[in-house]
Amino acid sequence: MDFRQLEYFTAVIEAGSVSQAAKNLRMTQPPVSQAIAKLERELGVRLLERTAKGVHPTRAGQFLLSNGSRLLTERDRIAETLALMGEAVVGDLRVGVEPMVINEFVAEVLAEFLDQAPGVRVTLTDATPDVILDGVRSGELDIGCVPFSPDQFADFVAEVCDWESIVRIEVKLAVPRFRQYESHPGGRGWGRWILPYPIPAFPGMPEVVTRALADDPTLEVLSVSTPQTAIPFVAAGLGVAPSTRKIAENRQGVALVDPPSWLKSMRGTVVWRRDAEVTPIMRRWIDVSRAVGEAAEDAFDA
């Protein structure tokens, strides 16, 4: 199986017939038909259902279409990167970032990285940690940046990813401004906590809060996608939420107070797929992240 066969197969499915695919490819029909027939022989499975109304993929054909399209996209990305390298541009880097870490260290990392490697094209995708992990595992992302320490990784994450712990993220408790002077020893009695939904890959804040307050009869949980999402609800007086100074300190109607002692600082961590080649571009991002993290840690300790 080669890329040319995949291209012809994809073109036939998209066109609905071999003849139309040949026209779209600006070819005669026989070479397209022969390429598809050869592909079916090589794979030992029928890929197309041929009817009077055209062709449709079999179950095997649907599988090949889905995965073959991904391979073609990756081929094009590699070819484009090599072309850029030939023009003295190093290439591109795809980074998945959880919104919290954008505020805490990624923005600074990106600025420094682009100063050092101005020819690199960086694509940032902001997403929840589980989506970032899926992207790293599938190869759609080169690197992920998440607000979890390695000891919070589920076993299956540790099996497929390498990582570098970058920086401490100090946690505060965001509360409605009209409640900022209330006293709640041990975090009990606040009522509703607004928390990111639990993520099996990264057990963290939801589990910590519900475990620590298991005997608090006032505890109620409102689940949201990210810590940032919680802040407007806090401002509306709906509850309290673990947050950071950079996320919440300038939000009208929100005050930041010290969290209970059991709500510890978080860690910003960079992850990448263990069996993936760590390219020079990736290594540069990791090195810059480490330097930014070390400077931030020095500021914490000052």
XYZ file of C-alpha atoms in Angstrom:
302
model
C 0.000 0.000 0.000
C 1.361 3.423 -0.926
C 0.183 7.006 -0.705
C -0.852 7.102 -4.354
C -3.262 4.208 -3.797
C -4.667 5.938 -0.714
C -5.178 9.141 -2.684
C -7.029 7.311 -5.461
C -9.152 5.367 -2.969
C -10.086 8.553 -1.094
C -10.894 10.314 -4.358
C -13.219 7.473 -5.427
C -15.132 7.582 -2.129
C -15.457 11.363 -2.270
C -16.608 11.304 -5.902
C -18.971 8.346 -5.525
C -17.682 6.632 -8.655
C -14.422 5.626 -10.272
C -15.176 7.536 -13.453
C -15.877 10.796 -11.629
C -12.808 10.322 -9.433
C -10.687 9.891 -12.562
C -12.087 13.132 -13.967
C -11.394 14.948 -10.702
C -7.848 13.600 -10.747
C -7.505 14.555 -14.427
C -6.746 10.968 -15.326
C -8.300 8.251 -17.418
C -10.377 5.657 -15.594
C -8.240 2.484 -16.065
C -5.248 3.554 -13.920
C -7.578 4.475 -11.051
C -9.493 1.183 -11.298
C -6.232 -0.769 -11.474
C -4.808 1.014 -8.427
C -7.921 0.249 -6.356
C -7.962 -3.386 -7.487
C -4.278 -3.744 -6.623
C -4.889 -2.196 -3.202
C -7.692 -4.686 -2.482
C -5.447 -7.586 -3.542
C -2.570 -6.405 -1.375
C -4.783 -5.960 1.678
C -6.794 -9.115 1.046
C -10.122 -7.423 1.686
C -12.825 -5.796 -0.401
C -12.889 -2.042 0.119
C -15.715 -0.926 -2.177
C -19.295 -1.982 -2.797
C -20.039 -1.408 -6.459
C -23.685 -0.751 -7.345
C -25.603 0.749 -10.236
C -25.702 4.026 -8.306
C -21.972 4.173 -7.743
C -19.520 2.901 -5.157
C -19.684 2.876 -1.365
C -17.036 1.838 1.168
C -17.353 -1.510 2.895
C -16.699 -1.675 6.631
C -13.021 -2.255 5.833
C -13.165 0.617 3.370
C -14.583 2.948 6.011
C -11.754 1.984 8.356
C -9.159 2.636 5.658
C -10.792 5.934 4.705
C -10.649 7.210 8.282
C -7.080 6.153 8.971
C -5.815 6.728 5.456
C -6.978 10.340 5.527
C -5.000 10.854 8.715
C -1.899 9.358 7.083
C -2.268 11.615 4.056
C -2.624 14.650 6.300
C 0.482 13.660 8.242
C 2.386 13.085 4.999
C 1.468 16.576 3.825
C 2.534 18.058 7.164
C 5.913 16.313 6.972
C 6.428 17.440 3.390
C 5.548 21.015 4.308
C 7.918 20.980 7.268
C 10.761 19.647 5.121
C 10.063 22.350 2.558
C 10.228 24.995 5.277
C 13.507 23.523 6.506
C 14.868 23.889 2.999
C 14.015 27.584 3.219
C 15.983 27.869 6.483
C 12.780 27.792 8.569
C 13.102 25.057 11.177
C 9.534 23.748 11.102
C 6.390 23.744 13.196
C 5.339 22.741 16.692
C 1.848 21.750 17.833
C 1.216 22.432 21.515
C -1.907 21.618 23.513
C -2.445 23.913 26.497
C -4.939 23.793 29.351
C -6.252 27.374 29.764
C -4.938 27.732 33.320
C -1.330 27.132 32.272
C -1.556 29.788 29.549
C -1.771 32.368 32.335
C 0.726 30.686 34.604
C 3.676 29.982 32.301
C 2.890 29.162 28.662
C 2.526 32.789 27.524
C 5.994 33.573 28.870
C 7.421 30.365 27.401
C 5.977 31.176 23.983
C 7.428 34.690 23.991
C 10.895 33.425 24.910
C 10.682 30.475 22.501
C 9.818 32.700 19.540
C 12.672 35.037 20.450
C 15.057 32.088 20.285
C 13.481 30.371 17.273
C 11.630 33.033 15.266
C 11.292 30.791 12.234
C 9.302 28.106 14.019
C 5.570 28.107 13.452
C 3.812 27.321 16.747
C 0.194 26.188 16.765
C -1.459 26.430 20.197
C -4.643 24.489 20.919
C -6.378 25.298 24.198
C -8.336 22.338 25.513
C -9.169 20.370 28.625
C -6.452 18.025 29.930
C -8.150 14.850 28.678
C -8.400 16.253 25.148
C -4.745 17.297 25.304
C -3.733 13.802 26.390
C -5.685 12.251 23.518
C -3.927 14.608 21.107
C -0.488 13.729 22.453
C -1.218 10.005 22.326
C -2.579 10.156 18.770
C 0.284 12.286 17.493
C -1.952 15.246 16.659
C -0.055 17.254 19.283
C 3.702 17.251 19.794
C 3.569 18.548 23.364
C 0.924 19.101 26.022
C 0.986 21.554 28.933
C -1.244 20.620 31.867
C -1.725 21.857 35.471
C -0.940 18.549 37.175
C 2.108 17.118 38.901
C 3.411 13.728 37.715
C 2.245 12.044 40.918
C -1.324 12.884 39.860
C -1.012 11.046 36.545
C -3.049 7.878 36.203
C -0.922 4.780 35.577
C -1.826 4.600 31.897
C -0.636 8.189 31.392
C 2.717 7.399 32.981
C 3.021 4.382 30.688
C 2.623 6.339 27.437
C 4.046 9.779 28.276
C 7.303 11.350 29.344
C 7.150 14.665 31.150
C 8.960 17.543 32.747
C 7.523 19.253 35.815
C 7.964 22.970 35.168
C 6.548 25.328 37.774
C 4.562 25.595 40.964
C 1.068 27.061 40.565
C -0.129 28.682 43.777
C -3.783 27.957 44.492
C -6.153 30.506 46.017
C -9.845 30.199 46.835
C -12.084 32.450 44.746
C -15.171 33.480 46.721
C -18.003 35.974 46.128
C -16.746 39.356 47.296
C -19.613 39.730 49.767
C -18.436 36.519 51.502
C -14.701 37.244 51.697
C -14.673 37.868 55.456
C -16.498 34.679 56.417
C -14.612 32.138 58.534
C -14.630 28.536 57.371
C -12.045 26.462 59.276
C -10.795 23.563 57.194
C -12.849 24.798 54.255
C -16.092 23.542 55.796
C -19.357 25.401 55.510
C -18.808 27.180 52.196
C -21.639 25.213 50.636
C -21.323 24.912 46.873
C -17.877 24.335 45.369
C -17.485 24.950 41.639
C -14.959 22.427 40.363
C -13.592 21.117 37.069
C -15.206 17.830 36.204
C -13.202 14.722 37.233
C -10.722 13.453 34.641
C -9.653 9.791 34.983
C -6.265 10.524 33.401
C -5.440 13.228 35.949
C -7.094 12.728 39.356
C -6.865 16.095 41.065
C -8.863 18.968 42.475
C -12.381 17.426 42.411
C -11.143 14.326 44.194
C -9.156 16.324 46.766
C -12.081 18.598 47.635
C -14.738 15.901 47.887
C -12.454 13.697 49.969
C -11.471 16.483 52.374
C -15.082 17.648 52.791
C -16.762 14.254 52.812
C -18.172 14.967 56.293
C -19.314 18.524 55.457
C -23.133 18.439 55.218
C -23.161 21.722 53.280
C -20.956 20.413 50.463
C -22.481 20.648 47.014
C -20.525 20.412 43.746
C -21.179 22.240 40.498
C -18.994 20.758 37.740
C -17.541 22.941 34.979
C -14.991 22.385 32.221
C -12.082 24.484 33.526
C -11.153 26.667 36.528
C -11.670 29.749 34.339
C -15.250 28.709 33.663
C -15.954 28.754 37.399
C -15.115 32.424 37.958
C -18.265 34.030 36.469
C -20.354 31.705 38.625
C -18.378 32.741 41.701
C -18.971 36.390 40.779
C -22.693 35.633 40.583
C -22.616 34.299 44.153
C -23.203 30.662 43.219
C -20.310 29.230 45.211
C -16.543 29.135 45.718
C -13.821 27.738 43.467
C -10.114 26.892 43.632
C -8.336 29.297 41.319
C -5.144 31.307 40.874
C -4.313 34.957 41.269
C -3.727 35.436 37.541
C -7.134 34.014 36.664
C -9.347 35.687 39.235
C -7.757 38.698 40.923
C -9.183 41.312 38.541
C -12.653 39.819 38.243
C -15.379 42.123 39.530
C -17.390 40.564 42.344
C -14.684 38.004 43.203
C -12.260 37.997 46.132
C -9.301 35.687 46.684
C -8.689 34.169 50.108
C -6.193 31.631 51.381
C -7.333 28.066 50.722
C -7.639 25.402 53.420
C -4.322 23.720 54.199
C -5.293 20.522 52.384
C -5.673 22.372 49.048
C -2.057 22.328 47.915
C -0.245 24.113 45.122
C -0.459 22.602 41.652
C 2.318 21.964 39.127
C 2.529 23.065 35.523
C 3.877 20.086 33.574
C 4.935 19.485 29.981
C 4.116 16.041 28.537
C 4.948 14.291 25.279
C 4.485 10.793 23.892
C 7.150 8.413 25.124
C 7.660 6.595 21.825
C 7.750 9.813 19.776
C 11.004 11.290 18.556
C 11.883 14.347 20.604
C 12.777 16.717 17.798
C 15.151 19.663 18.269
C 12.108 21.944 18.183
C 10.420 19.994 20.978
C 13.647 19.946 22.969
C 13.934 23.723 22.633
C 10.371 24.185 23.944
C 11.101 21.911 26.905
C 14.362 23.728 27.673
C 12.699 27.154 27.502
C 9.862 25.900 29.715
C 12.383 24.666 32.249
C 14.199 28.014 32.306
C 10.946 29.948 32.724
C 9.900 27.573 35.494
C 13.197 27.944 37.345
C 12.896 31.732 37.251
C 9.337 31.519 38.574
C 10.398 29.168 41.379
C 13.140 31.613 42.377
C 10.511 34.367 42.552
C 8.301 32.165 44.754
C 11.179 31.539 47.146
C 12.423 35.144 47.239
